[in-house]
XYZ file of C-alpha atoms in Angstrom:
365
model
C -38.911 4.222 25.399
C -36.894 7.282 24.851
C -38.943 9.653 26.979
C -38.774 9.649 30.814
C -41.862 9.916 33.049
C -42.409 11.898 36.163
C -42.549 9.949 39.462
C -46.062 8.494 39.927
C -47.166 9.003 36.293
C -48.861 5.822 35.013
C -50.369 6.741 31.697
C -49.305 4.413 28.788
C -46.544 2.919 30.991
C -45.221 0.318 28.491
C -44.013 2.812 25.905
C -45.529 1.056 22.885
C -47.037 4.481 21.801
C -43.452 5.410 20.796
C -42.209 2.702 18.484
C -38.607 2.125 17.449
C -38.191 2.951 13.739
C -35.276 1.377 11.800
C -33.890 3.744 9.283
C -33.394 2.571 5.665
C -30.287 4.694 5.545
C -27.422 2.429 6.541
C -24.251 3.707 8.219
C -21.335 2.509 6.106
C -18.042 1.582 7.581
C -15.162 3.857 7.079
C -12.978 3.039 4.039
C -9.344 3.614 3.125
C -8.256 4.622 -0.323
C -6.437 1.906 -2.230
C -3.400 3.414 -3.996
C -1.265 0.640 -5.359
C -2.956 0.610 -8.740
C -2.006 4.261 -9.135
C 1.754 3.664 -8.495
C 2.395 0.263 -10.216
C 2.712 -0.902 -13.811
C -0.690 -2.307 -14.708
C 0.129 -3.489 -18.221
C -0.452 -7.115 -17.347
C -3.984 -6.908 -15.906
C -5.552 -8.580 -18.896
C -3.085 -11.516 -19.128
C -4.147 -13.557 -16.197
C -6.984 -16.048 -15.887
C -6.376 -18.549 -13.133
C -4.301 -18.862 -9.936
C -0.838 -20.119 -10.648
C -0.627 -18.306 -13.960
C 2.846 -16.938 -14.761
C 3.434 -13.894 -17.037
C 6.877 -13.920 -18.572
C 8.306 -10.436 -18.885
C 11.143 -9.874 -21.336
C 13.923 -7.650 -20.202
C 15.382 -4.937 -22.348
C 18.903 -6.209 -23.681
C 22.011 -4.229 -22.768
C 23.879 -2.694 -25.592
C 27.633 -1.805 -25.438
C 28.895 1.545 -26.587
C 32.541 1.549 -27.708
C 34.912 4.309 -28.865
C 35.494 4.631 -32.632
C 38.503 5.852 -34.612
C 38.912 6.004 -38.383
C 39.592 2.609 -39.753
C 38.332 0.787 -36.691
C 36.903 -2.700 -37.387
C 33.442 -2.725 -36.109
C 32.416 -5.866 -34.316
C 28.701 -6.462 -33.715
C 27.821 -7.778 -30.333
C 25.458 -10.612 -29.537
C 22.315 -9.486 -27.811
C 21.544 -11.474 -24.694
C 17.829 -12.186 -24.183
C 16.515 -12.750 -20.631
C 13.193 -12.538 -18.794
C 11.605 -12.949 -15.390
C 8.237 -14.056 -14.198
C 5.251 -12.288 -12.657
C 3.546 -15.079 -10.793
C -0.101 -14.937 -10.090
C 0.074 -16.782 -6.791
C -2.080 -14.797 -4.384
C -5.853 -15.218 -3.833
C -8.458 -13.976 -1.331
C -12.135 -14.796 -1.194
C -15.381 -13.925 0.508
C -18.630 -15.822 1.054
C -21.747 -14.983 2.842
C -25.394 -15.964 2.829
C -28.727 -14.210 3.110
C -31.756 -16.248 4.243
C -34.966 -15.935 2.174
C -36.852 -14.749 5.289
C -34.305 -12.075 6.002
C -34.336 -11.042 2.360
C -38.118 -10.801 2.182
C -38.708 -8.923 5.445
C -35.613 -6.830 5.836
C -35.901 -3.109 5.225
C -32.455 -2.884 3.617
C -30.723 -4.912 0.916
C -28.076 -6.772 2.913
C -26.851 -8.757 -0.022
C -26.006 -5.412 -1.844
C -24.433 -3.948 1.287
C -22.325 -7.064 2.016
C -21.201 -7.294 -1.561
C -19.961 -3.713 -1.567
C -18.117 -4.274 1.670
C -16.554 -7.421 0.360
C -15.234 -5.659 -2.738
C -13.686 -3.037 -0.568
C -12.023 -5.614 1.720
C -10.512 -7.441 -1.245
C -9.119 -4.254 -2.623
C -7.794 -3.280 0.839
C -5.878 -6.559 1.303
C -4.482 -6.340 -2.207
C -3.241 -2.811 -1.490
C -1.738 -3.844 1.921
C 0.074 -6.839 0.393
C 1.547 -4.951 -2.640
C 2.685 -1.978 -0.485
C 4.388 -4.257 1.963
C 6.054 -6.219 -0.795
C 7.518 -3.144 -2.448
C 8.721 -1.809 0.951
C 10.423 -5.201 1.731
C 7.948 -6.575 4.251
C 5.336 -9.354 4.649
C 2.059 -8.113 5.962
C 0.041 -11.078 7.296
C -3.595 -10.353 8.214
C -4.707 -11.378 11.687
C -7.637 -13.798 11.855
C -10.405 -13.778 14.489
C -12.061 -16.747 16.032
C -14.173 -17.340 12.903
C -11.173 -17.092 10.642
C -12.207 -13.709 9.288
C -9.617 -11.197 8.224
C -9.687 -8.302 10.600
C -8.527 -4.666 10.150
C -5.742 -5.148 12.685
C -2.599 -6.964 11.410
C -0.063 -9.317 13.006
C 3.456 -8.116 13.380
C 5.097 -7.153 10.079
C 8.314 -9.090 9.166
C 11.009 -8.689 6.632
C 10.228 -10.392 3.439
C 12.607 -13.358 2.787
C 10.719 -15.056 -0.035
C 11.801 -14.290 -3.609
C 8.811 -13.938 -5.994
C 9.927 -16.038 -9.037
C 13.294 -14.751 -10.107
C 15.072 -11.563 -9.015
C 14.970 -8.726 -11.491
C 18.411 -7.656 -10.343
C 21.009 -10.242 -9.154
C 22.399 -7.715 -6.643
C 19.085 -7.562 -4.826
C 18.487 -9.372 -1.529
C 15.868 -11.921 -0.676
C 13.391 -9.098 -0.354
C 14.220 -8.254 -4.043
C 15.410 -4.757 -3.054
C 18.808 -3.140 -3.215
C 20.489 -2.591 0.152
C 21.850 0.788 -0.954
C 18.319 2.064 -1.544
C 17.089 1.169 1.988
C 17.601 4.268 4.088
C 18.400 3.996 7.853
C 19.802 6.151 10.621
C 23.519 5.734 9.634
C 22.843 7.231 6.125
C 22.441 10.711 7.585
C 25.771 12.177 8.722
C 24.144 15.099 10.613
C 22.992 12.674 13.287
C 25.608 12.440 16.002
C 23.732 10.558 18.720
C 25.372 7.148 19.389
C 23.525 4.077 18.117
C 23.861 1.336 15.522
C 23.784 2.730 11.986
C 21.132 0.279 10.872
C 18.551 1.593 13.362
C 15.487 3.543 12.299
C 15.774 7.251 11.411
C 14.462 9.593 14.141
C 12.355 12.230 12.504
C 11.200 15.622 13.731
C 9.786 18.660 12.007
C 12.385 21.303 11.130
C 10.537 24.489 11.904
C 11.028 27.871 10.176
C 13.795 29.958 11.482
C 16.235 27.006 12.014
C 19.722 28.114 11.125
C 21.618 24.779 11.276
C 20.876 21.114 10.641
C 19.729 19.100 13.680
C 22.184 16.700 15.218
C 19.764 14.079 16.597
C 17.047 13.951 14.013
C 16.260 14.505 10.345
C 13.182 16.211 8.881
C 10.714 14.635 6.460
C 12.059 16.908 3.671
C 15.593 15.632 4.208
C 14.467 11.970 3.811
C 12.525 12.880 0.634
C 15.538 14.710 -0.798
C 17.773 11.679 -0.066
C 15.322 9.432 -1.789
C 15.288 11.721 -4.850
C 19.066 11.729 -5.000
C 19.231 7.921 -4.928
C 16.800 7.721 -7.821
C 18.762 10.353 -9.756
C 21.937 8.405 -9.237
C 20.220 5.363 -10.741
C 19.079 7.420 -13.760
C 15.422 6.898 -12.939
C 13.134 9.076 -14.963
C 11.972 12.173 -13.091
C 8.491 11.849 -14.558
C 6.244 9.329 -12.906
C 7.915 9.305 -9.394
C 5.747 8.667 -6.352
C 6.087 8.701 -2.570
C 3.925 6.769 -0.219
C 3.908 7.821 3.515
C 1.866 6.940 6.506
C -0.371 9.221 8.626
C 2.403 9.735 11.269
C 4.879 11.071 8.676
C 2.134 13.156 7.149
C 1.478 14.777 10.506
C 5.194 15.777 10.838
C 5.208 17.114 7.195
C 2.225 19.300 8.055
C 3.963 20.555 11.173
C 7.086 21.345 9.150
C 5.386 23.453 6.520
C 1.595 23.632 6.269
C 1.974 25.605 2.936
C 2.654 22.279 1.222
C -1.080 21.559 1.490
C -2.382 24.722 -0.149
C -3.605 25.102 -3.682
C -0.154 26.404 -4.851
C 1.339 23.035 -4.171
C -1.511 21.005 -5.651
C -2.947 20.253 -2.254
C -6.613 20.909 -2.996
C -9.214 18.653 -4.727
C -6.946 15.574 -4.763
C -8.377 12.074 -4.280
C -7.566 8.403 -3.982
C -5.008 8.932 -1.214
C -3.017 11.581 -3.023
C -2.277 14.633 -0.899
C 0.368 16.482 -3.011
C 0.923 16.600 -6.775
C 4.580 17.533 -6.528
C 6.935 17.485 -3.560
C 10.564 17.317 -4.568
C 9.369 15.701 -7.857
C 7.088 13.114 -6.224
C 3.383 12.606 -6.182
C 2.627 11.993 -2.507
C 0.119 9.476 -1.258
C -1.002 8.832 2.364
C -2.111 5.375 3.622
C -2.274 3.315 6.749
C -1.441 0.240 4.758
C 2.390 0.562 4.934
C 4.322 -1.790 7.137
C 4.637 -0.969 10.875
C 7.021 -2.998 13.051
C 6.321 -3.358 16.731
C 4.368 -0.371 17.930
C 4.961 1.510 14.676
C 6.384 4.928 13.562
C 4.609 6.757 16.415
C 7.134 5.327 19.018
C 9.347 8.051 20.251
C 13.065 7.944 20.680
C 16.071 9.564 19.005
C 18.624 6.791 19.671
C 18.871 3.029 19.551
C 15.419 2.460 18.189
C 15.250 -0.696 16.029
C 12.187 -2.597 17.321
C 9.384 -0.109 16.800
C 9.263 1.801 13.522
C 7.324 2.470 10.354
C 8.399 2.177 6.705
C 7.782 4.596 3.901
C 8.727 4.024 0.282
C 9.272 5.972 -2.952
C 9.780 4.938 -6.524
C 8.772 5.110 -10.160
C 5.544 3.922 -11.847
C 7.623 1.305 -13.781
C 9.306 -0.223 -10.715
C 6.620 -2.765 -9.712
C 4.105 -4.629 -11.799
C 0.869 -5.685 -10.445
C -1.944 -7.818 -12.049
C -5.333 -8.505 -10.404
C -8.881 -9.334 -11.187
C -12.055 -10.649 -9.596
C -11.809 -14.036 -11.214
C -15.195 -15.526 -10.034
C -18.273 -13.978 -8.476
C -21.392 -16.133 -8.175
C -24.631 -16.589 -6.290
C -26.144 -19.990 -5.665
C -28.742 -21.659 -3.464
C -27.549 -23.017 -0.144
C -28.310 -26.746 -0.233
C -28.802 -26.877 3.526
C -31.181 -23.939 3.985
C -33.490 -21.558 2.235
C -30.810 -18.969 1.483
C -28.670 -17.551 -1.287
C -24.848 -17.706 -0.966
C -22.809 -15.074 -2.561
C -19.095 -15.663 -2.982
C -16.177 -14.232 -4.925
C -12.463 -14.832 -5.472
C -9.721 -12.285 -6.153
C -6.556 -13.323 -7.906
C -3.417 -11.218 -8.067
C 0.249 -11.072 -8.427
C 3.045 -8.544 -7.971
C 6.621 -8.336 -9.097
C 9.432 -5.883 -8.584
C 10.748 -5.126 -12.064
C 13.344 -2.367 -11.311
C 14.702 -2.450 -7.758
C 16.934 0.427 -8.606
C 13.750 2.550 -8.954
C 12.562 1.787 -5.451
C 13.689 3.462 -2.212
C 12.483 2.764 1.332
C 13.135 4.368 4.737
C 12.462 3.009 8.211
C 11.745 5.749 10.743
C 10.281 6.706 14.100
C 9.151 9.927 15.741
C 11.922 11.439 17.733
């Protein structure tokens, strides 16, 4: 009973005159935007059917250019053909059941609600795995007592498993180029003593500053360095993207809130995109990026290498992804009067051009 009674008042004491009404309007759980489909090469979506499939991708052959003088004998080179594989080796599934009695007497359609939530969870896990892979980390979902994948994740670790064959022989076991992984030692303005491979301390550079900071870098400085690395690798300026986490986005807002007004393409954007153009990048924000230890929000301007976040930038052609809901079905439960709904999601991802991927590990100063 929602209404209280004065002391000694005994009329209708059991409260059945004021029944509890269950609304047919269901409160939906909050949902993150999946962004990996917007920043990867999706040309291979239609070429997979079953888990274990492998899509062979032919690499563009290299052609030599030589100087020519009058009378030079021209020798035609032999083209070398090569390829690498996009392996469809990842799968997630969902399965739930709705009893006939629950279905008949419930005031809401739980099968429809659960199916919608399942589709979101599959997309979210796909997004998290692909973003971790292109940043050089494995993001393993934590499981509860029932074995269900939860929103919180176990500690992210450096990826040391090569997916098929490396697209570039100079890449490491994470399939990324070491020169494109930014760290504290890559910024000469930082003079605090610590190992050069530690995470980059980041702080907003406010208006009116007349000199570069000596203990931190600003978000704009990291993005500018990322752009330079891509420029040096001759990566096309059209089709570049930048994915940052909410912590970096907060510092970016503190640094210059004008970036989010309509002049910078900051209004009416969807699917995780917050800026149309920042130093040549489309900017996306997500909480699905890797976070080591306590993550990017851990403060410290020196000797921080156990708690940090990772952001990444690249080109639309850098990573290929292929995914589909391979099977969705409803069938009768043989052990009860209920319908079981289940689905399976197959996908694969492959770094095609590691020279077109840049990452940075950082923490808040």
